[in-house]
Amino acid sequence: MEDKSDDMKRLFEPKSVLVVGASREETKIGYKVIRNMVYAGYNGLVFPVNPKGGEVLGYPIYTSIDEIEVGDEGIDMGIIIVPAKFVYQAIESCARKKVKHNLIISSGFSEIGNNKEETRIVRFARENGMRVLGPNMFGIYSRNAPINCTFGVKDVNPGEVAIITQSGAIGLSMMGRTVVENIGLSAIAAVGNKADLDEADLLQYLMYDDNTRVVLMYIEGIKNGDRFVEALEGTTKVKPVIIIKSGRSKRGAMAAASHTGSLAGEDNVFDDIMRQCGVLRADTINEALSWCKFISHNPLPRGENSVIVTNGGGVGVLCTDACEKYNIQLYDDAQTLREVFTPVTPELGSVKNPIDITGQAMSGAYSEALDAALSCDGIDTVFALYCEKEGFSEQEFSKMIKDNYDKFQKTDKVISFSIFGGEVVDHCLKGLGKMKIPVYGDVYDAVSPVGAVYSYYRYLKNCGGVKVDIDLNFDSIDKIVADVKKQDRFFLLAHEAQKIMNIAGIKIPETRIASSLKDAVQSAEEIGYPVVMKVVSKDIIHKSDAGGIALDLINESEVADAYEAIMKNCRAKVPNALIEGVEVAEMVQEGTEFIVGAKIDKSFGPIVMVGLGGIYVEVMKDVAFRAFPLKQKDVVSMIQQIRSYPLLLGVRGEERKDIEALVDSIIKLGSIIYRCHGISDIEVNPVLVYEQGMGVKALDVRILLSRD
Amino acid sequence: MEDKSDDMKRLFEPKSVLVVGASREETKIGYKVIRNMVYAGYNGLVFPVNPKGGEVLGYPIYTSIDEIEVGDEGIDMGIIIVPAKFVYQAIESCARKKVKHNLIISSGFSEIGNNKEETRIVRFARENGMRVLGPNMFGIYSRNAPINCTFGVKDVNPGEVAIITQSGAIGLSMMGRTVVENIGLSAIAAVGNKADLDEADLLQYLMYDDNTRVVLMYIEGIKNGDRFVEALEGTTKVKPVIIIKSGRSKRGAMAAASHTGSLAGEDNVFDDIMRQCGVLRADTINEALSWCKFISHNPLPRGENSVIVTNGGGVGVLCTDACEKYNIQLYDDAQTLREVFTPVTPELGSVKNPIDITGQAMSGAYSEALDAALSCDGIDTVFALYCEKEGFSEQEFSKMIKDNYDKFQKTDKVISFSIFGGEVVDHCLKGLGKMKIPVYGDVYDAVSPVGAVYSYYRYLKNCGGVKVDIDLNFDSIDKIVADVKKQDRFFLLAHEAQKIMNIAGIKIPETRIASSLKDAVQSAEEIGYPVVMKVVSKDIIHKSDAGGIALDLINESEVADAYEAIMKNCRAKVPNALIEGVEVAEMVQEGTEFIVGAKIDKSFGPIVMVGLGGIYVEVMKDVAFRAFPLKQKDVVSMIQQIRSYPLLLGVRGEERKDIEALVDSIIKLGSIIYRCHGISDIEVNPVLVYEQGMGVKALDVRILLSRD
């Protein structure tokens, strides 16, 4: 990907802004945008334009863009707030003033089917060295400028969360919500219809921005998934990315498609590729905001050992459940736990994790237990739970929590609190929440953000390595495909698909066509016993009924007998049939049935897949996907992700299967899709996986070509 | 179950209360319990007892129970708040005053391993016509009395939610939380160690209590699951029951076991049986309270047609996702929707569900859209979503929501609101929440309680019918089991298990032992071709190596040839072997492999199970459970619940399988476990399921006996 961070710098840190459609009327967007810029303390040049002229908030309004004098450096940003039909004209005049980025707030384009005008505008902009954000968007806030040229909330909290949103309504409401939740923003950008710039471009800036500690995206559909994947992989190497993607359900995906005109794609493909990129996916907006808040104020964990400290057994159990749900490992070194917590745990408590300091524990005892956890080197993360007891004092408890949080913050240990009770607890929660201390009213809420953090922690530990690049004879494959396309055919015949498998070095059942008894025997000897034999004749449809099939032939004499029998049977049953010979094929050994495939996904481009094969594909839907190109370990993690993975490790005393050969075949299929021209789909179902070292065998291969 | 609602009435509506361990000190539980009774306006007789005497809140304190004069009717409730070692003595004196129910608040019993004293106390109580609630509990609140003899919050909101809790800390905190959330309670009861009375007993009262509209339970472990199931089935017929069960995870279950001493059992068994009983299971306390609040203030739906009305496409899509997650059906009659909503939807909006009235819509337009939904007979439920826009007014919007909610409440239609935005929206949310109007800050939160309500609605529609009661020759099975037990053996040999299958009429592969060629042929003829044949000899371990096996014999001559060959081979390979004959067996046709079983579960007693069989059992864990006895349709719903159910309907052009025969075999196994003595486990894996009308075949049957 070309480095566009400099371009993007002019978007997020503009030195000059042109507002086409500025207004003096306070209810108009053309006013609010300028009001918000002023309020945010923007100190660059502002050029409001409106044919009516006048003045807005101290800025003189130009009646025409052409009145504005600009130097060679041009103007960094043009904000377009005029009706759709005037936008092209506005962009033309922006070009004359060397505007770099056009933020088209105006709506009335592809979101209502007016794709033509949108395309015309973007083409003109690109031809004139300009970029477009939008149309149909609400502006940008950027702490670094500082600038708030949105028509949303004017009093944004500066902070370390960057938000990119495809939905205007949700984006504006999220801005409001960040104020309520006391979440600080480094940037917020609406991408609208993504006619030109999209999330991948904005990430080019945000990934390098030191003020951005976490990026949150609300997405409805992906257009250029391969660029997006590359940008995400770059970003997640240095900071966490959280995504909410609506259209998770089938029906939701349809609704999203009709709403934004962008294709939602299969949600499980999206989900798996986000996992591959190390992205944290949140289900709900509240969950995503909660993760952002936690991540922007807390360190990454240093290890996996978590301890629960509780004053009630019940919430301790609930928290244990929550830890399993969010994939958090509880520390289990019984001896260390005993040594650390026995001095601070009453006799009736428990020094097994969860550590139960019992209902007697008031704030002092609580503090002691947390101190003990803090001083133990083996403990990385603490969940501190409290159920309200008589004698609970808001002041005392709030202070205890704040003090302990501060102590943890001085180290690289993570702590999350959950307190549960009535009105006093509620006050306590609200007060501490404002101080950005992670305190929650439900144990699951306290565990969820830590789960997200651990998920990112594990990704970071494991995200190194290079992408596979294997060398196959792609030219030969291209030639086969080209020959098929010449016939206006968009699927490969069995022997063509088999040729490609041979080129890729993926084993298929061996077959020979024999036209004589001698040939048949020789073929069988070459293939190796046992073999199966089938009559080859266009005139014999039901080979089995005609006695034209023989199975499990184990030596020369059986092959000879079967050959004679097949000829005799077929001649008797279908007297006039033209018999070309027999097909002699390897009798395939039983193996574990999987499915592997590669295809060009409409959102993401080349992707690979693996799953439980045979008749179980549709029923169990136990499949996983990854974007291609990828690292070898991505393929391994894809295979480990499917529920039927244990079948490959061997169940019920079976041997471990040849996982390496399965990985190899997936990489080969992915490489073919990625490097060869015109193939849209390769599916092998079933692929039989044999014991380690014995490889795999592709039983049924289906290859489709793209029609464009 | 004996009718104990009268007994339970004395617990929830006591006319007289004895407090053993009453105190004048305000920090003591013995004081708080009396303070809360006074505060709740209890107007029955109160007899505080404490050797120190004196007076508490206007009540004279008796220095000894024996001072109290009571009539023949005795005292309804004795509350015991003395140290564990004095409890037995207190119970003895309660017996002298004909106390009916003893609430033992005192702790120090089975929860710390002191089972012996707990058992002694309960035995004494039961022998003297008394019941025990607890020990290790925090008291009871009952709106009907009214009485609050807990040591928790004193200002409980009277309302229609009854809470039963196994955890004291969580129960007390939930009491507090109900005040914050403005949730009204009809009752709250802690069951503590459940040494005598348990949830099943309390339900005997609550199911008939008109003031209780919904029952919420927090559970850590089940002791007498069969009684519990019966009580739940009785209750859910008339009102919803919501359960939070901690110990959902494996590790959580271990923590719960060590915390309460009660066995959590397998969570998937619990989950499935709750489904069978029509119980709504919540994951978190917040979710459960939210459901309670919604259910206690809103009607049950009258049908399944839900409509989303939104001012933003994005939240509309999120809500669509949430509806799929919570299993809510969106209304799809395009013509009706067009007719109803076109007049109230701007041109750029959408009259497809979700109905998008666009960002222009302010409260007036919103109200019109909701009126339209209200007036349409086809619409049963509405989700009204709003993203904050400029010009949003708290007063105006709150009024609009309240007015529309009131209109819906006058009908039997359900409505749930979600509004999303900044500080003004936040105030709006809080204000409406206090009025018990279902308004939420996240669409998922707005959909979740409606999903719970629909789940209950569907259960109610389908909960009729009688439990199966089939007649098998149980005596014969008992005899087989008794004979095995005589040998001190706790598993059945193959032929014993086969005998039981024969008695139950569950088909197994037919086999005969033949000691001569003539015998073998006759056996084969009786069984029907094709058959397989195996040598029978204790001296030949590796039958296959010895050439002692022949497969797929299709006629008399093949059987004869194979018999000779087996004899010849075996005599040659193992010269001194004593050959008893051959086993002639049906060659089993391929079928779809499932697993069926029945067992005595430690928590629930007799249960049945079904799942995908063969090697997939452990890997896919696609199994479902139900408590036995049950209705035929419970078995059907159990089968439909497994992911591999489509295999039974036929995939890839296969015929539908014999589901009826599978149901029949499960009912038979359940009946055997339920009616016969000493069998703890029956597992058939695989059971082959054939095409409809062709039955099932039990290939491998494993039967275990109980050791007690």
Coordinates of C-alpha atoms in Angstrom, one line a residue, chain A residues 238-389:
Chain A
V238 CA 0.7 -0.9 17.2
K239 CA -2.8 -0.3 18.8
P240 CA -6.0 -2.1 19.3
V241 CA -8.9 -1.8 16.8
I242 CA -12.5 -2.4 17.9
I243 CA -15.2 -3.0 15.3
I244 CA -19.0 -3.1 15.6
K245 CA -20.4 -4.5 12.3
S246 CA -24.1 -4.5 12.0
G247 CA -25.7 -6.9 9.6
R248 CA -24.5 -9.8 11.7
S249 CA -27.7 -11.7 11.1
K250 CA -28.9 -12.7 7.6
R251 CA -31.8 -10.4 7.8
G252 CA -29.7 -7.6 9.2
A253 CA -27.3 -8.0 6.3
M254 CA -30.2 -7.6 3.9
A255 CA -31.3 -4.5 5.7
A256 CA -27.8 -3.1 5.7
A257 CA -27.4 -3.7 2.0
S258 CA -30.6 -1.8 1.3
H259 CA -29.6 0.9 3.7
T260 CA -26.0 1.7 2.6
G261 CA -25.9 0.0 -0.8
S262 CA -22.8 -1.8 0.3
L263 CA -22.6 -5.5 0.5
A264 CA -22.4 -6.8 4.0
G265 CA -21.0 -10.2 2.9
E266 CA -21.1 -13.3 4.9
D267 CA -20.8 -12.5 8.6
N268 CA -18.7 -15.5 9.4
V269 CA -16.2 -14.6 6.8
F270 CA -16.0 -11.1 8.2
D271 CA -15.7 -12.4 11.7
D272 CA -12.9 -14.8 10.9
I273 CA -10.9 -12.2 8.9
M274 CA -11.2 -9.7 11.7
R275 CA -9.8 -12.4 14.0
Q276 CA -7.0 -12.9 11.6
C277 CA -6.2 -9.1 11.7
G278 CA -6.3 -9.0 15.5
V279 CA -9.4 -6.9 15.5
L280 CA -11.7 -7.0 18.6
R281 CA -15.3 -7.3 17.5
A282 CA -18.0 -6.0 19.8
D283 CA -21.6 -6.9 19.5
T284 CA -23.2 -3.8 20.8
I285 CA -22.3 -0.1 20.9
N286 CA -22.3 0.0 24.7
E287 CA -19.9 -2.9 24.8
A288 CA -17.6 -1.3 22.3
L289 CA -17.5 2.0 24.2
S290 CA -16.9 0.2 27.4
W291 CA -13.9 -1.6 25.8
C292 CA -12.6 1.7 24.4
K293 CA -12.8 3.4 27.8
F294 CA -11.0 0.6 29.5
I295 CA -8.3 0.2 27.0
S296 CA -7.5 3.9 26.8
H297 CA -6.9 4.1 30.6
N298 CA -5.3 0.8 31.5
P299 CA -2.1 -1.0 30.6
L300 CA -1.9 -4.1 28.5
P301 CA -1.6 -7.2 30.7
R302 CA 1.9 -8.6 31.2
G303 CA 0.8 -12.2 31.6
E304 CA -2.2 -14.5 31.8
N305 CA -2.6 -15.1 35.6
S306 CA -5.8 -13.6 36.8
V307 CA -7.1 -13.7 40.4
I308 CA -10.6 -13.0 41.6
V309 CA -10.9 -11.3 45.0
T310 CA -14.5 -11.3 46.4
N311 CA -16.5 -10.8 49.6
G312 CA -19.2 -13.2 48.4
G313 CA -18.9 -16.8 47.1
G314 CA -21.8 -16.3 44.7
V315 CA -20.4 -13.4 42.7
G316 CA -17.1 -15.2 42.8
V317 CA -18.7 -18.1 40.9
L318 CA -20.4 -15.7 38.5
C319 CA -17.1 -14.1 37.8
T320 CA -15.5 -17.5 37.2
D321 CA -18.2 -18.1 34.6
A322 CA -17.6 -14.7 33.1
C323 CA -13.8 -15.4 32.9
E324 CA -14.5 -18.6 31.0
K325 CA -16.9 -16.8 28.6
Y326 CA -14.3 -14.1 27.9
N327 CA -11.4 -16.5 27.8
I328 CA -9.5 -15.3 30.8
Q329 CA -7.2 -17.7 32.6
L330 CA -7.5 -18.0 36.3
Y331 CA -4.3 -18.4 38.3
D332 CA -4.0 -21.8 39.8
D333 CA -0.7 -22.1 41.7
A334 CA -2.3 -23.3 44.9
Q335 CA 0.8 -22.9 47.0
T336 CA 1.5 -19.3 45.9
L337 CA -2.2 -18.3 46.4
R338 CA -2.1 -19.8 49.9
E339 CA 1.1 -18.0 50.8
V340 CA -0.1 -14.7 49.4
F341 CA -3.7 -14.7 50.7
T342 CA -3.8 -16.7 53.9
P343 CA -2.6 -13.7 56.0
V344 CA -5.5 -11.5 54.6
T345 CA -8.3 -14.1 54.5
P346 CA -10.5 -14.9 57.4
E347 CA -10.7 -18.5 58.5
L348 CA -14.1 -19.2 56.9
G349 CA -12.9 -17.7 53.6
S350 CA -11.1 -19.4 50.7
V351 CA -7.6 -18.9 49.4
K352 CA -8.4 -20.9 46.3
N353 CA -9.1 -18.7 43.3
P354 CA -11.7 -17.1 43.6
I355 CA -10.2 -15.7 46.8
D356 CA -13.2 -15.3 49.2
I357 CA -12.4 -12.8 51.9
T358 CA -16.0 -13.3 53.2
G359 CA -18.8 -10.9 54.0
Q360 CA -16.9 -9.6 57.1
A361 CA -14.4 -7.8 54.9
M362 CA -14.8 -4.1 55.0
S363 CA -12.7 -1.6 53.0
G364 CA -9.6 -2.1 55.2
A365 CA -9.6 -5.9 54.7
Y366 CA -10.3 -5.4 51.1
S367 CA -7.4 -3.1 50.7
E368 CA -5.1 -5.6 52.4
A369 CA -6.2 -8.4 50.0
L370 CA -5.6 -6.2 47.0
D371 CA -2.2 -5.2 48.4
A372 CA -1.3 -8.8 48.7
A373 CA -2.3 -9.4 45.1
L374 CA -0.3 -6.4 44.0
S375 CA 2.8 -7.6 45.8
C376 CA 2.7 -11.1 44.3
D377 CA 4.8 -11.3 41.2
G378 CA 2.9 -14.3 39.8
I379 CA -0.4 -12.3 39.6
D380 CA -1.0 -10.2 36.5
T381 CA -4.6 -9.2 36.7
V382 CA -7.1 -8.9 39.5
F383 CA -10.9 -8.8 39.5
A384 CA -12.1 -7.2 42.7
L385 CA -15.8 -8.0 43.5
Y386 CA -17.9 -6.5 46.2
C387 CA -21.5 -7.2 47.3
E388 CA -22.9 -4.5 49.4
K389 CA -23.0 -5.2 53.1

